[in-house]
Tab-separated table of C-alpha atoms in Angstrom:
chain	number	residue	atom	x	y	z
T	4	UNK	CA	120.686	86.104	44.016
T	5	UNK	CA	118.584	89.007	43.549
T	6	UNK	CA	118.014	91.463	46.058
T	7	UNK	CA	114.485	90.336	46.862
T	8	UNK	CA	116.768	87.266	48.296
T	9	UNK	CA	119.578	89.201	49.981
T	10	UNK	CA	116.523	90.869	52.084
T	11	UNK	CA	114.927	87.694	53.950
T	12	UNK	CA	118.956	86.731	54.075
T	13	UNK	CA	119.600	89.744	55.885
T	14	UNK	CA	115.815	89.436	57.709
T	15	UNK	CA	116.225	85.425	59.020
T	16	UNK	CA	120.214	86.719	60.067
T	17	UNK	CA	118.563	89.121	62.390
T	18	UNK	CA	116.218	87.258	63.124
T	19	UNK	CA	118.156	84.046	64.440
T	20	UNK	CA	120.736	86.703	66.333
T	21	UNK	CA	118.076	87.789	68.858
T	22	UNK	CA	116.583	84.216	69.238
T	23	UNK	CA	118.323	83.200	72.707
T	24	UNK	CA	120.474	79.867	72.505
T	25	UNK	CA	118.630	76.858	72.959
T	26	UNK	CA	118.942	75.009	76.503
T	27	UNK	CA	117.767	71.983	77.170
T	28	UNK	CA	116.188	71.310	80.714
T	29	UNK	CA	118.306	69.082	83.112
T	30	UNK	CA	117.745	67.387	86.201
T	31	UNK	CA	120.037	69.065	89.237
T	32	UNK	CA	120.052	68.047	92.613
T	33	UNK	CA	119.483	68.835	96.059
T	34	UNK	CA	122.169	70.105	97.840
T	35	UNK	CA	120.884	71.970	100.887
T	36	UNK	CA	117.506	72.275	103.222
T	37	UNK	CA	117.077	74.616	105.630
T	38	UNK	CA	113.844	75.003	106.891
T	39	UNK	CA	111.419	75.510	104.506
T	40	UNK	CA	114.389	76.696	102.189
T	41	UNK	CA	115.525	73.436	99.884
T	42	UNK	CA	118.654	74.794	97.507
T	43	UNK	CA	119.349	73.046	94.010
T	44	UNK	CA	121.976	73.090	91.647
T	45	UNK	CA	122.184	72.254	87.714
T	46	UNK	CA	119.074	73.104	86.562
T	47	UNK	CA	117.793	75.950	85.195
T	48	UNK	CA	114.282	77.399	86.043
T	49	UNK	CA	112.844	80.476	86.065
T	50	UNK	CA	111.357	82.521	89.473
T	51	UNK	CA	107.476	81.446	89.847
T	52	UNK	CA	107.764	77.989	87.868
T	53	UNK	CA	107.675	75.084	89.478
T	54	UNK	CA	110.163	71.840	90.297
T	55	UNK	CA	109.483	68.324	90.124
T	56	UNK	CA	111.955	66.813	93.638
T	57	UNK	CA	112.329	63.422	94.409
T	58	UNK	CA	111.762	61.914	97.725
T	59	UNK	CA	111.538	58.585	98.961
T	60	UNK	CA	107.809	58.306	99.062
T	61	UNK	CA	107.947	59.561	95.293
T	62	UNK	CA	107.853	62.753	94.561
T	63	UNK	CA	106.823	66.892	95.583
T	64	UNK	CA	106.288	69.879	94.175
T	65	UNK	CA	108.317	73.098	94.656
T	66	UNK	CA	108.267	76.524	93.084
T	67	UNK	CA	111.437	78.476	92.405
T	68	UNK	CA	111.242	81.734	94.985
T	69	UNK	CA	114.635	82.726	94.016
T	70	UNK	CA	118.276	82.221	92.716
T	71	UNK	CA	121.792	82.635	93.799
T	72	UNK	CA	124.627	82.529	91.140
T	73	UNK	CA	123.839	78.687	89.965
T	74	UNK	CA	122.053	77.912	93.183
T	75	UNK	CA	118.031	77.345	93.183
T	76	UNK	CA	116.361	78.221	96.110
T	77	UNK	CA	112.476	75.937	95.890
T	78	UNK	CA	109.337	76.475	98.314
T	79	UNK	CA	107.987	73.132	98.751
T	80	UNK	CA	104.089	73.733	97.623
T	81	UNK	CA	103.298	70.145	99.915
T	82	UNK	CA	104.918	69.053	102.972
T	83	UNK	CA	108.220	68.384	103.365
T	84	UNK	CA	108.816	65.297	103.292
T	85	UNK	CA	110.807	62.035	102.352
T	86	UNK	CA	113.503	64.756	101.002
T	87	UNK	CA	116.870	62.828	100.719
T	88	UNK	CA	120.920	64.492	99.990
T	89	UNK	CA	121.165	64.136	96.789
T	90	UNK	CA	117.716	63.943	95.524
T	91	UNK	CA	117.257	64.969	91.784
T	92	UNK	CA	115.345	67.879	91.287
T	93	UNK	CA	113.404	68.328	87.339
T	94	UNK	CA	111.900	71.693	85.958
T	95	UNK	CA	108.479	70.976	85.683
T	96	UNK	CA	107.881	74.546	83.967
T	97	UNK	CA	105.551	76.991	84.520
T	98	UNK	CA	102.345	76.073	86.652
T	99	UNK	CA	99.293	75.068	85.076
T	100	UNK	CA	96.302	77.888	83.986
T	101	UNK	CA	93.104	77.965	86.502
T	102	UNK	CA	90.056	76.263	85.696
T	103	UNK	CA	87.186	79.052	85.737
T	104	UNK	CA	83.771	79.397	84.680
T	105	UNK	CA	79.948	79.360	86.884
T	106	UNK	CA	80.459	76.167	87.146
T	107	UNK	CA	82.390	77.207	90.262
T	108	UNK	CA	80.028	78.224	91.864
T	109	UNK	CA	78.797	76.199	95.470
T	110	UNK	CA	82.192	74.401	95.292
T	111	UNK	CA	85.568	74.773	97.946
T	112	UNK	CA	88.379	74.746	96.720
T	113	UNK	CA	92.475	74.958	97.938
T	114	UNK	CA	95.067	77.224	96.876
T	115	UNK	CA	95.725	76.201	93.666
T	116	UNK	CA	92.344	75.593	92.506
T	117	UNK	CA	91.653	72.049	92.831
T	118	UNK	CA	88.616	70.931	94.627
T	119	UNK	CA	88.478	70.282	98.349
T	120	UNK	CA	85.484	70.077	99.308
T	121	UNK	CA	85.087	65.804	97.884
T	122	UNK	CA	82.172	66.519	95.054
T	123	UNK	CA	84.770	65.853	92.320
T	124	UNK	CA	86.940	67.634	89.563
T	125	UNK	CA	86.120	70.642	88.934
T	126	UNK	CA	84.360	70.725	84.970
T	127	UNK	CA	85.360	74.356	84.445
T	128	UNK	CA	84.742	76.003	80.513
T	129	UNK	CA	88.066	78.056	80.945
T	130	UNK	CA	91.036	77.934	82.061
T	131	UNK	CA	93.413	81.105	82.629
T	132	UNK	CA	96.304	82.316	83.873
T	133	UNK	CA	97.111	82.506	87.481
T	134	UNK	CA	98.056	85.913	86.591
T	135	UNK	CA	95.788	89.110	84.764
T	136	UNK	CA	97.485	92.087	83.152
T	137	UNK	CA	96.800	95.163	85.733
T	138	UNK	CA	93.769	97.647	84.791
T	139	UNK	CA	94.088	100.838	83.797
T	140	UNK	CA	93.188	103.035	86.181
T	141	UNK	CA	92.004	105.726	83.377
T	142	UNK	CA	89.991	103.135	82.025
T	143	UNK	CA	88.132	102.046	85.442
T	144	UNK	CA	84.768	103.286	85.789
T	145	UNK	CA	84.312	105.707	88.331
T	146	UNK	CA	82.738	104.428	91.684
T	147	UNK	CA	78.723	105.939	91.835
T	148	UNK	CA	76.692	103.271	92.887
T	149	UNK	CA	75.630	101.669	96.703
T	150	UNK	CA	76.829	97.824	97.214
T	151	UNK	CA	73.809	96.665	99.989
T	152	UNK	CA	76.035	94.196	102.158
T	153	UNK	CA	73.003	93.252	104.666
T	154	UNK	CA	74.113	95.050	107.313
T	155	UNK	CA	72.460	97.835	108.952
T	156	UNK	CA	75.048	99.247	110.746
T	157	UNK	CA	77.166	99.280	107.512
T	158	UNK	CA	74.641	100.217	104.892
T	159	UNK	CA	73.894	103.873	106.614
T	160	UNK	CA	76.520	105.043	108.749
T	161	UNK	CA	79.727	103.684	106.223
T	162	UNK	CA	77.887	103.083	102.883
T	163	UNK	CA	79.739	100.445	100.347
T	164	UNK	CA	80.250	102.141	96.894
T	165	UNK	CA	80.609	99.198	93.860
T	166	UNK	CA	84.313	98.690	93.330
T	167	UNK	CA	85.267	99.655	96.966
T	168	UNK	CA	88.332	98.284	98.572
T	169	UNK	CA	87.091	98.080	102.421
T	170	UNK	CA	89.334	96.867	105.413
T	171	UNK	CA	87.813	95.398	108.048
T	172	UNK	CA	90.497	95.737	111.316
T	173	UNK	CA	90.406	93.430	114.744
T	174	UNK	CA	91.797	91.442	116.917
T	175	UNK	CA	90.836	87.920	117.539
T	176	UNK	CA	87.553	86.942	118.826
T	177	UNK	CA	85.708	90.059	118.125
T	178	UNK	CA	83.318	88.764	115.214
T	179	UNK	CA	85.256	89.061	112.324
T	180	UNK	CA	83.813	86.128	110.377
T	181	UNK	CA	80.632	85.999	112.007
T	182	UNK	CA	79.966	89.416	110.369
T	183	UNK	CA	81.751	88.304	106.696
T	184	UNK	CA	78.713	85.723	106.866
T	185	UNK	CA	76.245	88.169	107.712
T	186	UNK	CA	77.341	89.933	104.703
T	187	UNK	CA	77.121	86.880	102.288
T	188	UNK	CA	73.685	86.306	103.046
T	189	UNK	CA	72.651	89.447	103.007
T	190	UNK	CA	74.259	91.208	100.100
T	191	UNK	CA	73.203	92.241	96.622
T	192	UNK	CA	75.829	90.954	94.652
T	193	UNK	CA	75.859	88.862	91.932
T	194	UNK	CA	78.514	85.953	93.185
T	195	UNK	CA	80.462	86.245	96.443
T	196	UNK	CA	83.800	85.202	96.408
T	197	UNK	CA	85.472	83.866	99.653
T	198	UNK	CA	89.478	83.485	100.613
T	199	UNK	CA	89.703	81.066	104.219
T	200	UNK	CA	94.032	82.402	104.827
T	201	UNK	CA	95.772	80.449	107.530
T	202	UNK	CA	92.778	80.244	109.753
T	203	UNK	CA	92.461	77.048	111.803
T	204	UNK	CA	90.613	74.437	110.101
T	205	UNK	CA	87.996	73.767	112.232
T	206	UNK	CA	87.087	78.036	111.885
T	207	UNK	CA	87.042	76.845	107.772
T	208	UNK	CA	84.332	73.779	108.018
T	209	UNK	CA	81.817	75.985	110.226
T	210	UNK	CA	82.017	79.423	108.108
T	211	UNK	CA	81.325	77.366	105.195
T	212	UNK	CA	78.622	75.033	107.110
T	213	UNK	CA	77.256	77.422	109.571
T	214	UNK	CA	78.135	80.986	108.647
T	215	UNK	CA	77.421	80.846	105.042
T	216	UNK	CA	75.121	78.357	105.426
T	217	UNK	CA	73.256	76.269	102.605
T	218	UNK	CA	71.769	79.424	101.038
T	219	UNK	CA	75.100	81.667	100.605
T	220	UNK	CA	76.938	79.115	99.223
T	221	UNK	CA	74.646	78.158	96.282
T	222	UNK	CA	76.461	81.782	94.839
T	223	UNK	CA	80.011	81.380	96.504
T	224	UNK	CA	83.308	79.960	95.750
T	225	UNK	CA	85.162	79.279	98.559
T	226	UNK	CA	89.075	79.384	98.216
T	227	UNK	CA	90.536	77.400	101.677
T	228	UNK	CA	94.202	77.552	102.672
T	229	UNK	CA	94.380	76.473	106.712
T	230	UNK	CA	97.584	77.576	108.796
T	231	UNK	CA	99.134	74.108	108.336
T	232	UNK	CA	99.823	74.804	104.774
T	233	UNK	CA	103.056	75.803	103.717
T	234	UNK	CA	103.164	79.852	102.920
T	235	UNK	CA	103.556	79.540	99.473
T	236	UNK	CA	99.899	77.540	99.415
T	237	UNK	CA	98.625	80.749	101.800
T	238	UNK	CA	99.907	83.257	99.473
T	239	UNK	CA	97.949	81.267	96.122
T	240	UNK	CA	95.046	81.239	97.850
T	241	UNK	CA	94.930	84.710	97.835
T	242	UNK	CA	96.170	85.408	94.466
T	243	UNK	CA	93.320	82.479	93.234
T	244	UNK	CA	90.752	84.374	95.321
T	245	UNK	CA	91.643	87.374	93.316
T	246	UNK	CA	91.991	85.887	89.926
T	247	UNK	CA	88.438	83.901	89.744
T	248	UNK	CA	86.569	86.929	91.502
T	249	UNK	CA	88.339	88.860	88.555
T	250	UNK	CA	86.940	86.574	86.105
T	251	UNK	CA	82.964	86.747	87.608
T	252	UNK	CA	83.797	90.749	87.105
T	253	UNK	CA	85.495	90.057	83.887
T	254	UNK	CA	82.331	88.586	82.531
T	255	UNK	CA	79.779	91.876	84.041
T	256	UNK	CA	78.882	90.288	87.317
T	257	UNK	CA	78.958	92.308	90.496
T	258	UNK	CA	81.654	90.305	93.152
T	259	UNK	CA	81.721	90.604	97.098
T	260	UNK	CA	85.606	89.753	97.600
T	261	UNK	CA	85.648	89.077	101.101
T	262	UNK	CA	89.390	87.535	101.979
T	263	UNK	CA	90.145	86.558	105.641
T	264	UNK	CA	93.027	87.886	106.110
T	265	UNK	CA	95.418	89.947	104.720
T	266	UNK	CA	97.237	89.843	107.368
T	267	UNK	CA	98.601	85.915	106.897
T	268	UNK	CA	99.181	86.792	103.865
T	269	UNK	CA	101.788	89.441	104.488
T	270	UNK	CA	103.011	86.870	107.252
T	271	UNK	CA	103.484	84.104	104.640
T	272	UNK	CA	105.376	86.501	102.602
T	273	UNK	CA	107.735	87.212	105.286
T	274	UNK	CA	108.186	83.578	105.644
T	275	UNK	CA	109.535	82.839	102.311
T	276	UNK	CA	111.256	86.124	101.680
T	277	UNK	CA	113.365	85.923	105.200
T	278	UNK	CA	113.825	81.847	104.008
T	279	UNK	CA	116.006	83.469	101.104
T	280	UNK	CA	117.926	86.010	102.820
T	281	UNK	CA	116.054	89.191	102.361
T	282	UNK	CA	116.369	91.042	105.237
T	283	UNK	CA	113.432	92.111	107.753
T	284	UNK	CA	112.905	96.106	107.877
T	285	UNK	CA	109.884	96.688	109.894
T	286	UNK	CA	108.986	94.556	113.150
T	287	UNK	CA	110.678	91.882	111.151
T	288	UNK	CA	109.015	92.380	107.981
T	289	UNK	CA	111.354	92.547	104.651
T	290	UNK	CA	110.518	95.378	102.328
T	291	UNK	CA	108.732	92.642	99.390
T	292	UNK	CA	105.842	92.546	101.848
T	293	UNK	CA	105.169	95.671	101.351
T	294	UNK	CA	105.249	96.218	97.911
T	295	UNK	CA	103.024	92.742	97.180
T	296	UNK	CA	100.042	94.198	99.164
T	297	UNK	CA	99.557	97.508	96.821
T	298	UNK	CA	99.949	94.145	93.526
T	299	UNK	CA	97.249	92.375	95.976
T	300	UNK	CA	94.413	95.361	96.696
T	301	UNK	CA	94.736	97.500	93.667
T	302	UNK	CA	93.848	94.463	91.207
T	303	UNK	CA	90.170	94.853	92.662
T	304	UNK	CA	87.939	97.467	92.121
T	305	UNK	CA	85.498	98.605	88.841
T	306	UNK	CA	86.650	97.181	85.277
T	307	UNK	CA	86.061	99.433	82.247
T	308	UNK	CA	83.245	99.836	80.145
T	309	UNK	CA	81.578	95.709	79.779
T	310	UNK	CA	82.539	94.243	82.729
T	311	UNK	CA	81.512	94.659	86.570
T	312	UNK	CA	82.787	95.359	89.989
T	313	UNK	CA	84.933	93.545	92.314
T	314	UNK	CA	84.332	95.224	96.010
T	315	UNK	CA	86.606	93.646	98.934
T	316	UNK	CA	86.856	93.608	101.954
T	317	UNK	CA	89.990	92.262	103.768
T	318	UNK	CA	90.425	91.770	107.607
T	319	UNK	CA	93.601	93.010	109.046
T	320	UNK	CA	94.120	91.299	112.143
T	321	UNK	CA	95.788	93.787	114.451
T	322	UNK	CA	98.008	92.137	117.225
T	323	UNK	CA	96.766	93.230	120.878
T	324	UNK	CA	94.314	95.529	119.101
T	325	UNK	CA	97.036	98.105	118.109
T	326	UNK	CA	95.725	99.792	115.135
T	327	UNK	CA	99.719	101.199	114.231
T	328	UNK	CA	100.642	97.385	113.681
T	329	UNK	CA	103.215	97.639	110.462
T	330	UNK	CA	100.662	96.097	108.180
T	331	UNK	CA	97.339	97.513	109.976
T	332	UNK	CA	99.416	100.877	108.876
T	333	UNK	CA	99.991	100.274	105.234
T	334	UNK	CA	96.681	98.207	104.657
T	335	UNK	CA	94.997	101.878	106.112
T	336	UNK	CA	96.933	103.454	103.208
T	337	UNK	CA	96.226	101.776	100.366
T	338	UNK	CA	92.281	100.854	101.221
T	339	UNK	CA	89.561	102.672	100.340
T	340	UNK	CA	88.416	102.904	104.083
T	341	UNK	CA	88.292	100.798	107.055
T	342	UNK	CA	85.674	99.122	109.365
T	343	UNK	CA	87.166	99.280	113.228
T	344	UNK	CA	85.183	95.958	115.362
T	345	UNK	CA	86.104	96.940	118.969
T	346	UNK	CA	86.168	94.856	121.254
T	347	UNK	CA	84.897	96.775	123.933
T	348	UNK	CA	81.753	96.585	122.229
T	349	UNK	CA	82.160	93.021	121.509
T	350	UNK	CA	82.738	92.044	125.669
T	351	UNK	CA	79.308	94.016	126.409
T	352	UNK	CA	77.259	91.541	123.980
T	353	UNK	CA	77.286	94.821	121.054
T	354	UNK	CA	77.164	92.660	117.592
T	355	UNK	CA	78.469	93.727	115.541
T	356	UNK	CA	81.130	95.407	117.598
T	357	UNK	CA	81.382	98.215	114.438
T	358	UNK	CA	83.307	101.303	116.173
T	359	UNK	CA	81.348	103.799	113.956
T	360	UNK	CA	83.403	107.111	115.073
T	361	UNK	CA	87.082	105.081	114.695
T	362	UNK	CA	85.801	103.580	110.980
T	363	UNK	CA	85.324	106.064	107.918
T	364	UNK	CA	84.393	104.355	104.449
T	365	UNK	CA	86.172	107.231	101.818
T	366	UNK	CA	83.399	106.578	98.596
T	367	UNK	CA	80.286	107.151	100.862
T	368	UNK	CA	79.500	110.905	100.333
T	369	UNK	CA	79.689	109.915	96.398
T	370	UNK	CA	77.154	107.166	96.312
T	371	UNK	CA	74.314	108.480	98.856
T	372	UNK	CA	72.306	111.520	98.411
T	373	UNK	CA	72.475	114.706	100.887
T	374	UNK	CA	69.965	114.015	102.944
T	375	UNK	CA	71.512	110.238	103.487
T	376	UNK	CA	75.100	111.719	104.339
T	377	UNK	CA	73.111	114.302	106.596
T	378	UNK	CA	71.231	112.161	108.636
T	379	UNK	CA	74.476	110.226	109.029
T	380	UNK	CA	76.180	113.348	110.081
T	381	UNK	CA	73.925	114.147	112.452
T	382	UNK	CA	73.023	110.377	114.063
T	383	UNK	CA	77.243	110.337	114.146
T	384	UNK	CA	77.247	113.595	116.320
T	385	UNK	CA	74.446	112.613	118.710
T	386	UNK	CA	76.562	109.277	119.105
T	387	UNK	CA	80.307	110.495	119.628
T	388	UNK	CA	78.393	113.506	121.720
T	389	UNK	CA	77.804	110.044	124.804
T	390	UNK	CA	80.718	108.529	123.823
T	391	UNK	CA	83.004	111.825	124.973
T	392	UNK	CA	80.509	112.089	127.956
T	393	UNK	CA	79.885	108.607	129.082
T	394	UNK	CA	82.093	108.466	131.373
T	395	UNK	CA	81.248	112.226	133.498
T	396	UNK	CA	77.606	110.401	132.972
T	397	UNK	CA	78.275	106.538	134.354
T	398	UNK	CA	80.268	108.069	137.618
T	399	UNK	CA	76.663	109.981	138.157
T	400	UNK	CA	79.016	113.840	137.606
T	401	UNK	CA	76.538	115.241	135.078
T	402	UNK	CA	73.615	116.836	136.267
T	403	UNK	CA	70.578	116.449	133.520
T	404	UNK	CA	69.791	120.171	132.463
T	405	UNK	CA	73.385	121.295	132.568
T	406	UNK	CA	73.411	120.954	128.666
T	407	UNK	CA	70.524	120.017	126.031
T	408	UNK	CA	72.235	118.026	123.517
T	409	UNK	CA	74.323	115.964	126.025
T	410	UNK	CA	70.372	115.020	127.865
T	411	UNK	CA	69.387	113.880	124.275
T	412	UNK	CA	72.087	112.346	123.510
T	413	UNK	CA	71.750	110.047	126.551
T	414	UNK	CA	67.751	109.999	125.204
T	415	UNK	CA	68.465	108.849	122.470
T	416	UNK	CA	71.038	106.027	123.634
T	417	UNK	CA	68.939	103.385	123.955
T	418	UNK	CA	67.471	103.931	120.278
T	419	UNK	CA	71.405	104.440	119.229
T	420	UNK	CA	72.277	100.844	120.016
T	421	UNK	CA	69.392	98.936	118.916
T	422	UNK	CA	69.814	100.475	115.900
T	423	UNK	CA	73.569	99.567	115.477
T	424	UNK	CA	72.481	95.810	116.515
T	425	UNK	CA	71.718	93.465	114.646
T	426	UNK	CA	71.940	89.617	114.986
T	427	UNK	CA	74.149	86.695	113.489
T	428	UNK	CA	70.611	85.428	110.826
T	429	UNK	CA	68.823	89.182	109.791
T	430	UNK	CA	69.491	90.523	106.970
T	431	UNK	CA	68.332	94.086	106.316
T	432	UNK	CA	68.068	95.978	102.914
T	433	UNK	CA	69.645	99.103	101.936
T	434	UNK	CA	66.064	100.968	101.884
T	435	UNK	CA	65.275	99.804	105.193
T	436	UNK	CA	68.264	100.749	106.508
T	437	UNK	CA	67.942	104.641	105.382
T	438	UNK	CA	64.951	104.787	106.276
T	439	UNK	CA	65.644	103.486	109.877
T	440	UNK	CA	68.770	106.356	109.782
T	441	UNK	CA	66.313	108.655	108.828
T	442	UNK	CA	63.820	108.105	111.686
T	443	UNK	CA	67.069	108.096	113.951
T	444	UNK	CA	67.615	110.932	112.051
T	445	UNK	CA	64.593	113.373	113.081
T	446	UNK	CA	65.177	112.639	116.820
T	447	UNK	CA	68.898	114.125	116.698
T	448	UNK	CA	68.964	117.538	117.845
T	449	UNK	CA	72.542	118.510	117.259
C-alpha cells in the first residue's frame, strides 16, 4: 500500500468517526395532554421541527418546543381536536421555507405565510428560511436620513430616521390602529409590512379594508394571527413579518414594519414557556420572554452596503396605562425611542393622542438640521410650560400679566393643539411639516 493510499484511508477513518450514527426516524406515541401541551415518547425530533399527530379526524401538526429525557413537548399549530390516548406521533423534519417576492404585495397571510385573503396560492419567486442570520452590528449603516411617515406631530417633534426601532406605548382604545393606518398611507417607504398579532378578528378586517384602504394595500403585506389562534401561530406571525421585511430590505428597499403588538408576542411566549414548565419571574413572565424580545427587535434596522432599511414601529400595550409594566419597561430599554399615546388627550378628542412631553426619538438629532432641532425645542418648551400651569389657569388662579412666558403659552395653545392634531385620512409631507413647525416656532418666546 502506497503512502498516498494510507493517507486516504486515514482521512476516511477520521471522517467516519465524525459522522454521527444513523438513527432512523421512528414514530412514537402520545402519552399525555395538558392544556395545549402534548407529550410524546418513543421518537426523536429536534426543537423547532414539526411532528404529525394522528387524530380521530385525520392528523394535525405540532411543533417541538422542548423535551425531558425521552419525552418530547409539542405545541399544536392548529386547533387541538380529535386527539386520542396513544395516538401515533411521526416526526416530519424542519418547517417548510417561507415564500418571498414582490408577489407578496397586496396579500394577507397567516403566521406560516399561507394566504388568508382567498386570492389563491402565493406564487412567489423564492423560498427562504424562516430564520435569518443576524447582521454584524459593525456592518450596519448608520441612521442618517429621516423617514416621512405622513404624520405632522411625528415628522416634526419626534422625527424618525430610516432604520430606527420605535415603540408605540398605549392602553386600549386610544387610537393605536388608526395611527398605524395613517402611517401606512402617508409614509415615503417603498414597502410596508404589517403584523397584526393577537387582535380581534373584527379589527383585522377593519384595519385591512377601512384603515389601510385600497391604495395602502397595494404596497403592503399583512400578516394576521388573531387572538383565537394558537400561541405558536402568534409567535410565528411576528417572526414571519420580520422575515418578510428582511427580504425586502435585502433587495435594497426601504421598509416600514408595523407590528401590533409586541406585548402579544411576549404573552404568546409566556403561554408556551409556562406550559413546558419554565418558572415564572417578573409578573408571571418567564426569563425566555425577555431573551426573545431583543432577538426579534434587533433584526430590524439598517442593512449593510447595497441593502435598504427596516424602520419598525412596535406597539406595546400598557395594562391600565401603566408605563412600568414589565414588557413596556423591557421594550423601552431595547428600542430607539418611544411614542406615548395619552388617554386624557384621546378622551378630549385630540387625535392622534400623542403625548409629546412623554415621548422621545433618540435618533432625531442625527437626522434633522440644527434649525429644525431648535424649532422643535422652542415649541416643546412653550407647550410644556402651559401643561405645567394648566391647573392654575383652569381654576383662574393665574393672573394674566404675571409671567410673559405663560401669557405667550396661553396665547399659542390653540395654535399648538391645531398643529399637533391631524385628521385620519390626512397625510402631511415631511417638508410641509417642517415649514409649519418653523412658522409656529417663530411665535414662541422662550
